[in-house]
mmCIF file of C-alpha atoms in Angstrom:
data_model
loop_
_atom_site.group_PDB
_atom_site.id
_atom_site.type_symbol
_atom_site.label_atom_id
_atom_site.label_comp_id
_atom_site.label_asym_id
_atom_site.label_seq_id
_atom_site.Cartn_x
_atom_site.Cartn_y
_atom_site.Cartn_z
ATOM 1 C CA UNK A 1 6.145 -131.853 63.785
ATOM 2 C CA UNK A 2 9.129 -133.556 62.933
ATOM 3 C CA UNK A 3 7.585 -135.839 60.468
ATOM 4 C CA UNK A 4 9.937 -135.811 57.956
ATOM 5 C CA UNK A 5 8.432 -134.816 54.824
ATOM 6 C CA UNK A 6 10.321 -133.952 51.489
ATOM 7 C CA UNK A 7 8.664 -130.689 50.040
ATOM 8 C CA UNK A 8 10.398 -129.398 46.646
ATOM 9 C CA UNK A 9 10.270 -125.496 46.842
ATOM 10 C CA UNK A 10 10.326 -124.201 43.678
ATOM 11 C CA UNK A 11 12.229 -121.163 43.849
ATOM 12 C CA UNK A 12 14.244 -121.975 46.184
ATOM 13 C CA UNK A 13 16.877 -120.000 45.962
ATOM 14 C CA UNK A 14 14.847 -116.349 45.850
ATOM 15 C CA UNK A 15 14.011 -114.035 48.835
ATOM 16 C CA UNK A 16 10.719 -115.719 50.112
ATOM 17 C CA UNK A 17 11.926 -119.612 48.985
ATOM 18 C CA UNK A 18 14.930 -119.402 51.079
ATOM 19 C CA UNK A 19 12.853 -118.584 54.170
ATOM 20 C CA UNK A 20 10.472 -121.849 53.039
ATOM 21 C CA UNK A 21 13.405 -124.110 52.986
ATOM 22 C CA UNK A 22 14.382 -122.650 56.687
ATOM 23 C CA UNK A 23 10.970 -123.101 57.907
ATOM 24 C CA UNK A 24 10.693 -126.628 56.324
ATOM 25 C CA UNK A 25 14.430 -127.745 57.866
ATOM 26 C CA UNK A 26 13.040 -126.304 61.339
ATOM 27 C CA UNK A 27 10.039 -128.318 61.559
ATOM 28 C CA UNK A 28 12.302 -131.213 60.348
ATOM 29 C CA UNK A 29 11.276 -132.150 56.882
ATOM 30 C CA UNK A 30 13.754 -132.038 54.151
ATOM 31 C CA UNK A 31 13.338 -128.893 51.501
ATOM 32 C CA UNK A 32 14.110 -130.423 47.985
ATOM 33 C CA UNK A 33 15.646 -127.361 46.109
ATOM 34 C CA UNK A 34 14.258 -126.277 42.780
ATOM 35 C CA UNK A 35 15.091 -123.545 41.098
ATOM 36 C CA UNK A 36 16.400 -122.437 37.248
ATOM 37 C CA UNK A 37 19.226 -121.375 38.127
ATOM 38 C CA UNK A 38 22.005 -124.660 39.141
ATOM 39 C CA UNK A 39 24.604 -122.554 39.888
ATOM 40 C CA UNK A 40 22.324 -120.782 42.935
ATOM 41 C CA UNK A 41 20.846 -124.051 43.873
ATOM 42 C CA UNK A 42 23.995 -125.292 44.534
ATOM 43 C CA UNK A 43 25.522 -122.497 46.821
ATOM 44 C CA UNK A 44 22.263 -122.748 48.349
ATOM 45 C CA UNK A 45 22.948 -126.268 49.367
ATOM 46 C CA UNK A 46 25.389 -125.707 51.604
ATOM 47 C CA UNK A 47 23.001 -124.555 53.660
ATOM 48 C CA UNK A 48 21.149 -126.974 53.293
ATOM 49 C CA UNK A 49 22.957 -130.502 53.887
ATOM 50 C CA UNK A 50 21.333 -133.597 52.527
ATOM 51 C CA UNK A 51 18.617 -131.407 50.548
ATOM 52 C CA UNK A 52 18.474 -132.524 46.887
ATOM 53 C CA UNK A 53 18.899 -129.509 44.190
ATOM 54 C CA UNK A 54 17.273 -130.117 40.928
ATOM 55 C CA UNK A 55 17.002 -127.451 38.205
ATOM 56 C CA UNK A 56 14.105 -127.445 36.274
ATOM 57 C CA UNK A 57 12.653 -124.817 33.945
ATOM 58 C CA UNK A 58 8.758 -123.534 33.034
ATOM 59 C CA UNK A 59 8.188 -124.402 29.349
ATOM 60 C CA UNK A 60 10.370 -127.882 30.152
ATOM 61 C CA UNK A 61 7.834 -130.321 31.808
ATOM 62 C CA UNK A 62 9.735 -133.272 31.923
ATOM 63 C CA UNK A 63 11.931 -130.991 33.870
ATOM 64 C CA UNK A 64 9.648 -130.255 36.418
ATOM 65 C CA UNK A 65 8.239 -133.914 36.680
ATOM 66 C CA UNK A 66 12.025 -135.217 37.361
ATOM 67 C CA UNK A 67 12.205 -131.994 40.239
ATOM 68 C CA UNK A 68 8.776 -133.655 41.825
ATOM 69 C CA UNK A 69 10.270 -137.114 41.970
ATOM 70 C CA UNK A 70 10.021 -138.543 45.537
ATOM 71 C CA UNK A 71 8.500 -135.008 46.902
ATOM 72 C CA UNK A 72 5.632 -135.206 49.114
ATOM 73 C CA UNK A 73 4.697 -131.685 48.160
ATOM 74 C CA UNK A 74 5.536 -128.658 46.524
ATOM 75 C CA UNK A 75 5.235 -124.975 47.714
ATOM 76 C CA UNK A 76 5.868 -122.726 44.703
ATOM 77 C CA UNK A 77 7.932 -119.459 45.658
ATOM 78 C CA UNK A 78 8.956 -118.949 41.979
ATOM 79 C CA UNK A 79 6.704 -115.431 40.561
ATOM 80 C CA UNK A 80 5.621 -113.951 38.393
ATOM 81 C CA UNK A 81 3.183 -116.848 38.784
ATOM 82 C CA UNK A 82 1.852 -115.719 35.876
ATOM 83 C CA UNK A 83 4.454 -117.520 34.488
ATOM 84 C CA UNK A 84 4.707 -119.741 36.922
ATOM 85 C CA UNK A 85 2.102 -121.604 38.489
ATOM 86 C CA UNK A 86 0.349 -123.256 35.844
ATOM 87 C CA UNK A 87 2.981 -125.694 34.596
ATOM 88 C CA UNK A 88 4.110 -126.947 38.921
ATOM 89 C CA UNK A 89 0.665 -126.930 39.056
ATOM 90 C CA UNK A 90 0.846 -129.230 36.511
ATOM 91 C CA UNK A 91 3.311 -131.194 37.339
ATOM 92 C CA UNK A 92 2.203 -131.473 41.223
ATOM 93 C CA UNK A 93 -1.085 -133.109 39.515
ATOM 94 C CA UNK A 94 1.056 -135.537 37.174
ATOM 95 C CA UNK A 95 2.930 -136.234 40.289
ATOM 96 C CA UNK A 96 -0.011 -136.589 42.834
ATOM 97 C CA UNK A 97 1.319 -134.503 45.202
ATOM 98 C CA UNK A 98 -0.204 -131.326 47.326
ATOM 99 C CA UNK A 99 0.626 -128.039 45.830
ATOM 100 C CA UNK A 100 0.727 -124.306 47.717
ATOM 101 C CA UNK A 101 2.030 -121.550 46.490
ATOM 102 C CA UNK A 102 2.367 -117.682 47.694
ATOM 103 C CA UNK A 103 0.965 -115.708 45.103
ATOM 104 C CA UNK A 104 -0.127 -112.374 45.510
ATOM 105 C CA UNK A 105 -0.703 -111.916 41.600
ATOM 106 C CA UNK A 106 -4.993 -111.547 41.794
ATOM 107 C CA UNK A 107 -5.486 -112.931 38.365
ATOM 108 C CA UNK A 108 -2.577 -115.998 39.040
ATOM 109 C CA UNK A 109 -4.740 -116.892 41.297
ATOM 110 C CA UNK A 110 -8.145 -116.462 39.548
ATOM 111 C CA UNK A 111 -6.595 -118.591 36.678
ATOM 112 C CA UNK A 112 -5.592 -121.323 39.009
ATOM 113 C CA UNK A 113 -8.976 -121.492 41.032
ATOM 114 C CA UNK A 114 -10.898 -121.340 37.686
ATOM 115 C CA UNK A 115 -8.616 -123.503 35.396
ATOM 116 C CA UNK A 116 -7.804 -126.594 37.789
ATOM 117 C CA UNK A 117 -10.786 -126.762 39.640
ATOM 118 C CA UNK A 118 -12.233 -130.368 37.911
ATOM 119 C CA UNK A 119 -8.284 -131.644 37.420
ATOM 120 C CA UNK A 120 -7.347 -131.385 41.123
ATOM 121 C CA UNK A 121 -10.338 -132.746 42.174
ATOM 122 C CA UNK A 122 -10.554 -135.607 40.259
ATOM 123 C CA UNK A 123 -6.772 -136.536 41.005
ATOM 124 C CA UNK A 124 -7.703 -135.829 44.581
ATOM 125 C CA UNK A 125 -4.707 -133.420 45.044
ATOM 126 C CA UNK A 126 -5.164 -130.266 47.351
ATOM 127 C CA UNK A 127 -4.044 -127.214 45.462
ATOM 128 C CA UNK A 128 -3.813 -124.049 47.716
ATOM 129 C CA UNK A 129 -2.732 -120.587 45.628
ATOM 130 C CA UNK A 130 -2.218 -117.494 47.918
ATOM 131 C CA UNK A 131 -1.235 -119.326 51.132
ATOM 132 C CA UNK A 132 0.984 -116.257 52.164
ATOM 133 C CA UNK A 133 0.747 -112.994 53.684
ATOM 134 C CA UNK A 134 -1.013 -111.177 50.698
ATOM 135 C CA UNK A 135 -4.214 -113.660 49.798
ATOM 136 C CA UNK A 136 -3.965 -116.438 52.835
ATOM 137 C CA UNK A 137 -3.726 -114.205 56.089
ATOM 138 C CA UNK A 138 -6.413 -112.102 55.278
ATOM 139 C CA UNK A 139 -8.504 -114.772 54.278
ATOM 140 C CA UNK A 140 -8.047 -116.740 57.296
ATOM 141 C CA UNK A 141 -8.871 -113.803 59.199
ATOM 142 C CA UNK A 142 -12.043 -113.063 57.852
ATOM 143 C CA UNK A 143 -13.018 -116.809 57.974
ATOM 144 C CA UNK A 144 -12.067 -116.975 61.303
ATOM 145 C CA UNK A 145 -14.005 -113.483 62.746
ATOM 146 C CA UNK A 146 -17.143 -114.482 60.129
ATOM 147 C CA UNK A 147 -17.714 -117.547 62.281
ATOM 148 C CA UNK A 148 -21.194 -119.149 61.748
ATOM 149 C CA UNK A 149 -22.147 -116.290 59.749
ATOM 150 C CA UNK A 150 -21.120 -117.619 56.448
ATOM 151 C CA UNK A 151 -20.877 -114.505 54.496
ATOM 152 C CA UNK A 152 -21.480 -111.043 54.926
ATOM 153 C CA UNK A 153 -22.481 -108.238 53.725
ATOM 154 C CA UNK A 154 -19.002 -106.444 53.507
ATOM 155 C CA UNK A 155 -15.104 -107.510 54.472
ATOM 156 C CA UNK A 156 -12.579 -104.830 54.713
ATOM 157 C CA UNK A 157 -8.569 -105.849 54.795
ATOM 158 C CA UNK A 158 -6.579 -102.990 55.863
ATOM 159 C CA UNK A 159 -3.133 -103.184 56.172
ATOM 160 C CA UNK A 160 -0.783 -101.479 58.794
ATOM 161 C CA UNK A 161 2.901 -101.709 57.704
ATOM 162 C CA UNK A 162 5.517 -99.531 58.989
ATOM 163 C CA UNK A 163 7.039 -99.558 55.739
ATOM 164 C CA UNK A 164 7.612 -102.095 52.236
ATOM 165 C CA UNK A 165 10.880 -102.905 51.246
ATOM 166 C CA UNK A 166 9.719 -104.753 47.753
ATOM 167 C CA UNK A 167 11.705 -107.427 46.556
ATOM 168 C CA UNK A 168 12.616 -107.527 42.781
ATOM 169 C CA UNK A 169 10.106 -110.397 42.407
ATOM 170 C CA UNK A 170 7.211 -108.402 43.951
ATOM 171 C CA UNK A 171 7.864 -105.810 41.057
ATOM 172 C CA UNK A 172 8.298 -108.033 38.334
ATOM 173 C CA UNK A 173 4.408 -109.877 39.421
ATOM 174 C CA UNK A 174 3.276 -106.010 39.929
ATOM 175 C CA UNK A 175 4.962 -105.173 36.572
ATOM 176 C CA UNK A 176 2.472 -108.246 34.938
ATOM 177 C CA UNK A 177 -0.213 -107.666 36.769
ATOM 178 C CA UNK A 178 -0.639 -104.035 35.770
ATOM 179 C CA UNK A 179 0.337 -105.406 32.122
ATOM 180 C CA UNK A 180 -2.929 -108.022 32.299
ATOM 181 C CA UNK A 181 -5.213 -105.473 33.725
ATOM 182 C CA UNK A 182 -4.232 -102.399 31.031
ATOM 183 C CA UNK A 183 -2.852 -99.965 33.813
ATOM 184 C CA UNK A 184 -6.305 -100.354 35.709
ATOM 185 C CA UNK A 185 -7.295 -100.401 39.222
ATOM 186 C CA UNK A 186 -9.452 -103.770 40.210
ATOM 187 C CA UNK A 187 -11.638 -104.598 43.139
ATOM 188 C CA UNK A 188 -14.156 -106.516 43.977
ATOM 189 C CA UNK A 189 -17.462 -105.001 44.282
ATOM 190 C CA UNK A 190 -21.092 -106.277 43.357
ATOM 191 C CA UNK A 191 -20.123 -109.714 43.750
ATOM 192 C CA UNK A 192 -17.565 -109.862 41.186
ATOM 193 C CA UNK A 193 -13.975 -108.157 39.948
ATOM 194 C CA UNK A 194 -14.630 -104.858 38.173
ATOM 195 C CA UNK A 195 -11.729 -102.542 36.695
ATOM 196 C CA UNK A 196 -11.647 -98.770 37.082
ATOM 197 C CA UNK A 197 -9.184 -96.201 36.247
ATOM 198 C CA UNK A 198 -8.212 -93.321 38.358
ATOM 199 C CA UNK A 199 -6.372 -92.499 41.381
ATOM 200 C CA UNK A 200 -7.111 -94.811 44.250
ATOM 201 C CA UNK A 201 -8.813 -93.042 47.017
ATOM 202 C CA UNK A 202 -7.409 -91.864 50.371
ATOM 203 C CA UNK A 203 -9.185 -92.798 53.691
ATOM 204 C CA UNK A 204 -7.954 -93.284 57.498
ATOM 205 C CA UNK A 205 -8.421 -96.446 59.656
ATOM 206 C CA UNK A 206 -8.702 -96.821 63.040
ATOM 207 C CA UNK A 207 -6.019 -99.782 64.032
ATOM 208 C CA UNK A 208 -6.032 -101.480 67.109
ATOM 209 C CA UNK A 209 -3.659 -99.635 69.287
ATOM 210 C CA UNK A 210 -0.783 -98.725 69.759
ATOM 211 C CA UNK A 211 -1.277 -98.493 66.118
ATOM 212 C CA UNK A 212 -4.191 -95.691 66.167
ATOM 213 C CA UNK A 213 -6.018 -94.266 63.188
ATOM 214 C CA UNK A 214 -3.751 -93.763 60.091
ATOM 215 C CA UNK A 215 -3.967 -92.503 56.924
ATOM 216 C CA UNK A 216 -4.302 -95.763 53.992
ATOM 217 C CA UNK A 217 -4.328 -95.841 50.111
ATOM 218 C CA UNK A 218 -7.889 -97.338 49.365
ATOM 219 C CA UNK A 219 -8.724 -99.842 47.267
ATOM 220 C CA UNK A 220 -5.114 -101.020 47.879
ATOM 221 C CA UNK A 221 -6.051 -104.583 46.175
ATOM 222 C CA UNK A 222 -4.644 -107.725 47.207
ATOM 223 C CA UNK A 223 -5.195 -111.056 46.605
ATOM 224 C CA UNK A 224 -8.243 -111.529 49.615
ATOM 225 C CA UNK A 225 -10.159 -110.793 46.701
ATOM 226 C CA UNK A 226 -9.752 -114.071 45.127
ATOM 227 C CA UNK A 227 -9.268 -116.168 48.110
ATOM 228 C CA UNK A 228 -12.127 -114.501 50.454
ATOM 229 C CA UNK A 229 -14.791 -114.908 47.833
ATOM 230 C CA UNK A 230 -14.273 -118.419 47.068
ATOM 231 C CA UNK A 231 -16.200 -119.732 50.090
ATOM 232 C CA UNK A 232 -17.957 -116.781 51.788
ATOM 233 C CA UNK A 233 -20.969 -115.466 50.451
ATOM 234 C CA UNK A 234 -19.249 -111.852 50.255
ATOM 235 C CA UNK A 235 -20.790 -108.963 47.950
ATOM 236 C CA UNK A 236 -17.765 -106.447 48.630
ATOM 237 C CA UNK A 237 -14.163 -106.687 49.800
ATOM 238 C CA UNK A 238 -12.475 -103.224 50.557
ATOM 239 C CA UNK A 239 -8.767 -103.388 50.784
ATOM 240 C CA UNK A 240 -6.286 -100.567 52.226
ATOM 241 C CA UNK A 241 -2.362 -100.008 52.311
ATOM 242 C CA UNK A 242 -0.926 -97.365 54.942
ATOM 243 C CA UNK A 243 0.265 -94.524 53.298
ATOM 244 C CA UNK A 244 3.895 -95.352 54.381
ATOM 245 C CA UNK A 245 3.638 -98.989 52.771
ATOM 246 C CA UNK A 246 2.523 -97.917 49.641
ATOM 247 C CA UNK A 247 4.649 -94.919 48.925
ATOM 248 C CA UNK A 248 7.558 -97.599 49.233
ATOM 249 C CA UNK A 249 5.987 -99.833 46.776
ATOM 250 C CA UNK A 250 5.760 -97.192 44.301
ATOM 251 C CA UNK A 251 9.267 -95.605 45.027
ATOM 252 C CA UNK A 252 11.694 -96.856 41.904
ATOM 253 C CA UNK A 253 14.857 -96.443 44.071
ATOM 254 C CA UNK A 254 13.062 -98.411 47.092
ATOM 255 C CA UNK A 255 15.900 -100.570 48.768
ATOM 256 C CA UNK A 256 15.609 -104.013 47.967
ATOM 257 C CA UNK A 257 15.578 -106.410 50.444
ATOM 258 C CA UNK A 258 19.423 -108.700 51.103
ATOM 259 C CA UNK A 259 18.671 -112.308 50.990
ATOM 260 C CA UNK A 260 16.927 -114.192 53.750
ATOM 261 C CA UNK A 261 20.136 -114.359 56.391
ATOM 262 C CA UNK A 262 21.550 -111.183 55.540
ATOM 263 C CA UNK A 263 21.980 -108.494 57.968
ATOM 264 C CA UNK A 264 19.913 -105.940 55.964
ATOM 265 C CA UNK A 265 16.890 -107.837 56.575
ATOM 266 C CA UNK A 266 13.822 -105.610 56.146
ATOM 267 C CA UNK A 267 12.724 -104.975 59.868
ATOM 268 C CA UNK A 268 8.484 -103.505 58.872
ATOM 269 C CA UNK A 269 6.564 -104.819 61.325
ATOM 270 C CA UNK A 270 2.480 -105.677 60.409
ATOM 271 C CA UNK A 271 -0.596 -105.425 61.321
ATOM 272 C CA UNK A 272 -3.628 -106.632 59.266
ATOM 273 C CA UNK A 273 -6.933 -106.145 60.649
ATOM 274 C CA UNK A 274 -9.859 -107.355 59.691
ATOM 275 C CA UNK A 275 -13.750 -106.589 59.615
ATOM 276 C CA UNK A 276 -16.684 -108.595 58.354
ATOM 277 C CA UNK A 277 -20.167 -106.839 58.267
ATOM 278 C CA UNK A 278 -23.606 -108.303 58.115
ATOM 279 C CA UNK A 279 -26.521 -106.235 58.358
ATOM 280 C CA UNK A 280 -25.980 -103.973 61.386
ATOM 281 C CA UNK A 281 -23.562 -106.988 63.238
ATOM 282 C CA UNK A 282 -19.817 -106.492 63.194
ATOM 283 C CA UNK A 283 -16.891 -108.620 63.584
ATOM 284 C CA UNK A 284 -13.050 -108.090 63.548
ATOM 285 C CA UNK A 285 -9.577 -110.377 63.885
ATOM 286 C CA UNK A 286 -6.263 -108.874 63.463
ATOM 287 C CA UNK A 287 -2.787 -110.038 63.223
ATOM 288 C CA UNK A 288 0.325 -108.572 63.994
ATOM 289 C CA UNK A 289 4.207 -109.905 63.068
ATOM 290 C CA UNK A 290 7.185 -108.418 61.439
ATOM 291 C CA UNK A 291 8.668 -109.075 57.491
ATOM 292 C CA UNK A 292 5.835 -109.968 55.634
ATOM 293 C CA UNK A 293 8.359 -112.352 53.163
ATOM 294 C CA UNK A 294 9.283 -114.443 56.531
ATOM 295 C CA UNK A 295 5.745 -114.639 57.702
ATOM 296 C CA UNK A 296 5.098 -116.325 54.314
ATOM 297 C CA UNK A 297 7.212 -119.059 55.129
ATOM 298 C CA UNK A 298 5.229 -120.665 58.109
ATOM 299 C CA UNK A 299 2.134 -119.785 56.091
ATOM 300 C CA UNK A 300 2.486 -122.601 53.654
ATOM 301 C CA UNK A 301 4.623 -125.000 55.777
ATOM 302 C CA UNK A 302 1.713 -125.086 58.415
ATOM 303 C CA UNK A 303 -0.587 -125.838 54.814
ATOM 304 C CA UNK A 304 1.241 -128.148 54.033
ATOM 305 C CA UNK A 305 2.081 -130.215 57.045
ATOM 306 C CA UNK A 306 -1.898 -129.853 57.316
ATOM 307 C CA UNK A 307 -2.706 -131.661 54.018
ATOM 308 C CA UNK A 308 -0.101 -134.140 54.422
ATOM 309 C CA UNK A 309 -2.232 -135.061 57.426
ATOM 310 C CA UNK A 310 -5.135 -135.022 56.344
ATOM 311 C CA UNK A 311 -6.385 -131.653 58.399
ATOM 312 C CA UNK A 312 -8.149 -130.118 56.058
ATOM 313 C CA UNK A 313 -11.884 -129.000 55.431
ATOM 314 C CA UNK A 314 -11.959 -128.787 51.367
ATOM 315 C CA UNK A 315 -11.171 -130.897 48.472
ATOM 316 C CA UNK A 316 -9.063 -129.480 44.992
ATOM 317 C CA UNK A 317 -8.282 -126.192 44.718
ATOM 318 C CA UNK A 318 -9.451 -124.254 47.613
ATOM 319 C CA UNK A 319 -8.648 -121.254 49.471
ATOM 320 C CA UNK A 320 -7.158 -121.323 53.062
ATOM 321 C CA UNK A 321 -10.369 -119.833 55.292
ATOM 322 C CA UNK A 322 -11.804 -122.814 52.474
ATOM 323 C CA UNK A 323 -9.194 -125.831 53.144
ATOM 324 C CA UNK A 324 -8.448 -125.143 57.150
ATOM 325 C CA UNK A 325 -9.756 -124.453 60.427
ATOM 326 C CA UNK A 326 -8.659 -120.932 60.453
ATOM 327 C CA UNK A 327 -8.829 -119.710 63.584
ATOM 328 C CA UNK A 328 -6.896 -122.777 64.791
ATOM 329 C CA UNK A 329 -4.646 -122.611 61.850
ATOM 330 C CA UNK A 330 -4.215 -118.580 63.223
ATOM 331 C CA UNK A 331 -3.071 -120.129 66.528
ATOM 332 C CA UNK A 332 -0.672 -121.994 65.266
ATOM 333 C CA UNK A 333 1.326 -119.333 63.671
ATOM 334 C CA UNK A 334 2.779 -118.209 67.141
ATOM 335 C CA UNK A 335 5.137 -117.254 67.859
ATOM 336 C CA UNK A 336 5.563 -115.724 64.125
ATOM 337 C CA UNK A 337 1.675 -113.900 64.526
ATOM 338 C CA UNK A 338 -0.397 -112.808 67.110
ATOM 339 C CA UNK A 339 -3.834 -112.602 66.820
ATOM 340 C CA UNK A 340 -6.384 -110.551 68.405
ATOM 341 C CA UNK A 341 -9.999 -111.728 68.484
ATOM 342 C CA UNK A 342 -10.685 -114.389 66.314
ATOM 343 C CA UNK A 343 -14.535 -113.987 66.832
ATOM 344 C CA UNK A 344 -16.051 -111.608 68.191
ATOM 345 C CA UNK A 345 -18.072 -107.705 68.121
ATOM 346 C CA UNK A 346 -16.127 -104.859 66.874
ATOM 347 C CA UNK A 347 -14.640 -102.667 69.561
ATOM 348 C CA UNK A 348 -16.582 -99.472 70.670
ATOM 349 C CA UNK A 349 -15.488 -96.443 69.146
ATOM 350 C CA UNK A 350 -13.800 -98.086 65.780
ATOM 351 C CA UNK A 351 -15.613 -97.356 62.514
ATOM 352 C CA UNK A 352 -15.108 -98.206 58.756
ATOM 353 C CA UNK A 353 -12.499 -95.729 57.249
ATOM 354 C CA UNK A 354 -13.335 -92.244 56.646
ATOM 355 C CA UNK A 355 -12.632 -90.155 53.282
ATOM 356 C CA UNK A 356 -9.648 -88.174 53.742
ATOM 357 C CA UNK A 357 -10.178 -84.350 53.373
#
């Protein structure tokens, strides 16, 4: 849009932040560079010319209040955001200023839509957790094939990828996660989070082609259980990982992804596809992209450019099927996502996932 906005990203300098600041240069506003580590920041700059780089730690306010200073927004990028995104949230409400972030931690972002709800509203800041691939696409893709409906009976998330390629940060917020939740599975189910124990359970799902049916992980759970919930009237959200995926999420010598320019990029491509069920009526959306870090990165910057300009359908803390026009925001991803049918029946001949033998 070329509006020139100055958006601190607050972990800048890590795998998914350096893609933010790339995506916020592109689009021509100026990434303010936060991070705790100065000596990063600073080689960072150099990609960034005429970016300010301001270090700042957690348990340091005043810190993060002088990183804010003159910043239109903030998109934190720093996890575990456990850690994390209470104290920019924080500060982004001292400061008065939007805040988005691109958590995939489910109770990081339970704590921030239960914990800042009255705050953010009565500052009148917008304050956006999950805007990412894990939380915000799947949300906006349910939002968008609900329609008019409202809520539904049932919304299932399943997730093609041809492969994960974690980054160190995506272990370390698994690594808490699993610490806050004693080693147990969660989903949501009955209208609310419940915790079991156990193996997940194996299914297939019938993808859109030229995916085809493929074996998933059930109860794979992301954060669509936080964001999903928050504005439709849901009783049950079913979420499932290819087989492939998971397996390299669990792998301890999984290759690490090199930094956002490098050549060893992590090529996975994605599809997520969605469907919402209401009585005997069914709907499905899907998306489909590669590198589910870089996909992040025009994720939030669209959020943000969208607050700053007043595009937005929610006040506080809200969701992104809560705070946007999703399937319009869904558009506007291209060329980074395409989208199949944003509203509309399921396709003949494609059913809810089947136990595995």
């Amino acid at each position: 849009m070329g509006s020139g906005f100055a958006v601190a990203v607050v972990g800048a300098s890590g795998h998914t932040g350096r893609f933010v600041a790339a995506e916020l240069r592109r689009r021509g506003h100026t990434p303010v560079l936060v991070g705790r580590d100065a000596g990063r920041l600073r080689d960072l700059r150099a990609s960034h010319p005429g970016s300010p780089a301001r270090a700042a730690s957690m348990d340091d306010p005043a810190s993060l209040d002088r990183a804010l200073e003159g910043a239109d927004a903030v998109v934190n990028c720093a996890g575990p955001f456990a850690v994390t995104a209470a104290p920019v949230v924080g500060a982004a409400l001292r400061a008065g200023v939007p805040y988005v972030d691109v958590a995939a931690e489910i109770e990081a972002n339970r704590d921030t839509f239960t914990h800042f709800e009255q705050d953010a509203r009565e500052a009148g800041v917008a304050v956006v957790p999950a805007m990412a691939f894990f939380g915000g696409l799947g949300d906006l893709l349910a939002t968008a094939a609900a329609g008019d409906w409202g809520g539904a009976d049932e919304v299932h998330v399943a997730y093609g990828l041809s492969g994960w390629a974690p980054t160190e940060g995506t272990r370390a917020a698994g690594r808490v996660s699993r610490q806050r939740r004693d080693g147990r599975r969660v989903v949501f189910a009955n209208g609310r989070l419940e915790y079991r124990d156990g193996a997940p359970p194996a299914a297939e799902w019938a993808f859109p082609e030229p995916m085809g049916t493929r074996a998933v992980v059930g109860e794979f759970t992301m954060a669509e259980v936080t964001t999903i919930p928050r504005h439709l009237d849901v009783r049950e959200v079913h979420t499932y990982m290819t087989v492939e995926a998971a397996t390299g999420l669990s792998a301890p010598a999984a290759r690490t992804p090199a930094g956002a320019d490098g050549p060893d990029r992590p090529a996975e491509t994605f599809l997520v596809d969605v469907l919402v069920r209401s009585g005997g009526a069914e709907r499905r959306a899907f998306a489909t992209g590669r590198d589910i870090y870089a996909v992040s990165a025009p994720l939030a910057v669209e959020a943000v450019e969208r607050i700053l300009t007043g595009r937005t359908g929610a006040a506080g803390v809200a969701s992104a099927g809560e705070m946007f026009d999703a399937a319009d925001f869904l558009r506007a991803l291209s060329p980074h996502v395409a989208t199949g049918p944003l509203h509309g029946e399921r396709a003949p001949g494609a059913e809810l996932p089947a136990a595995a033998p």
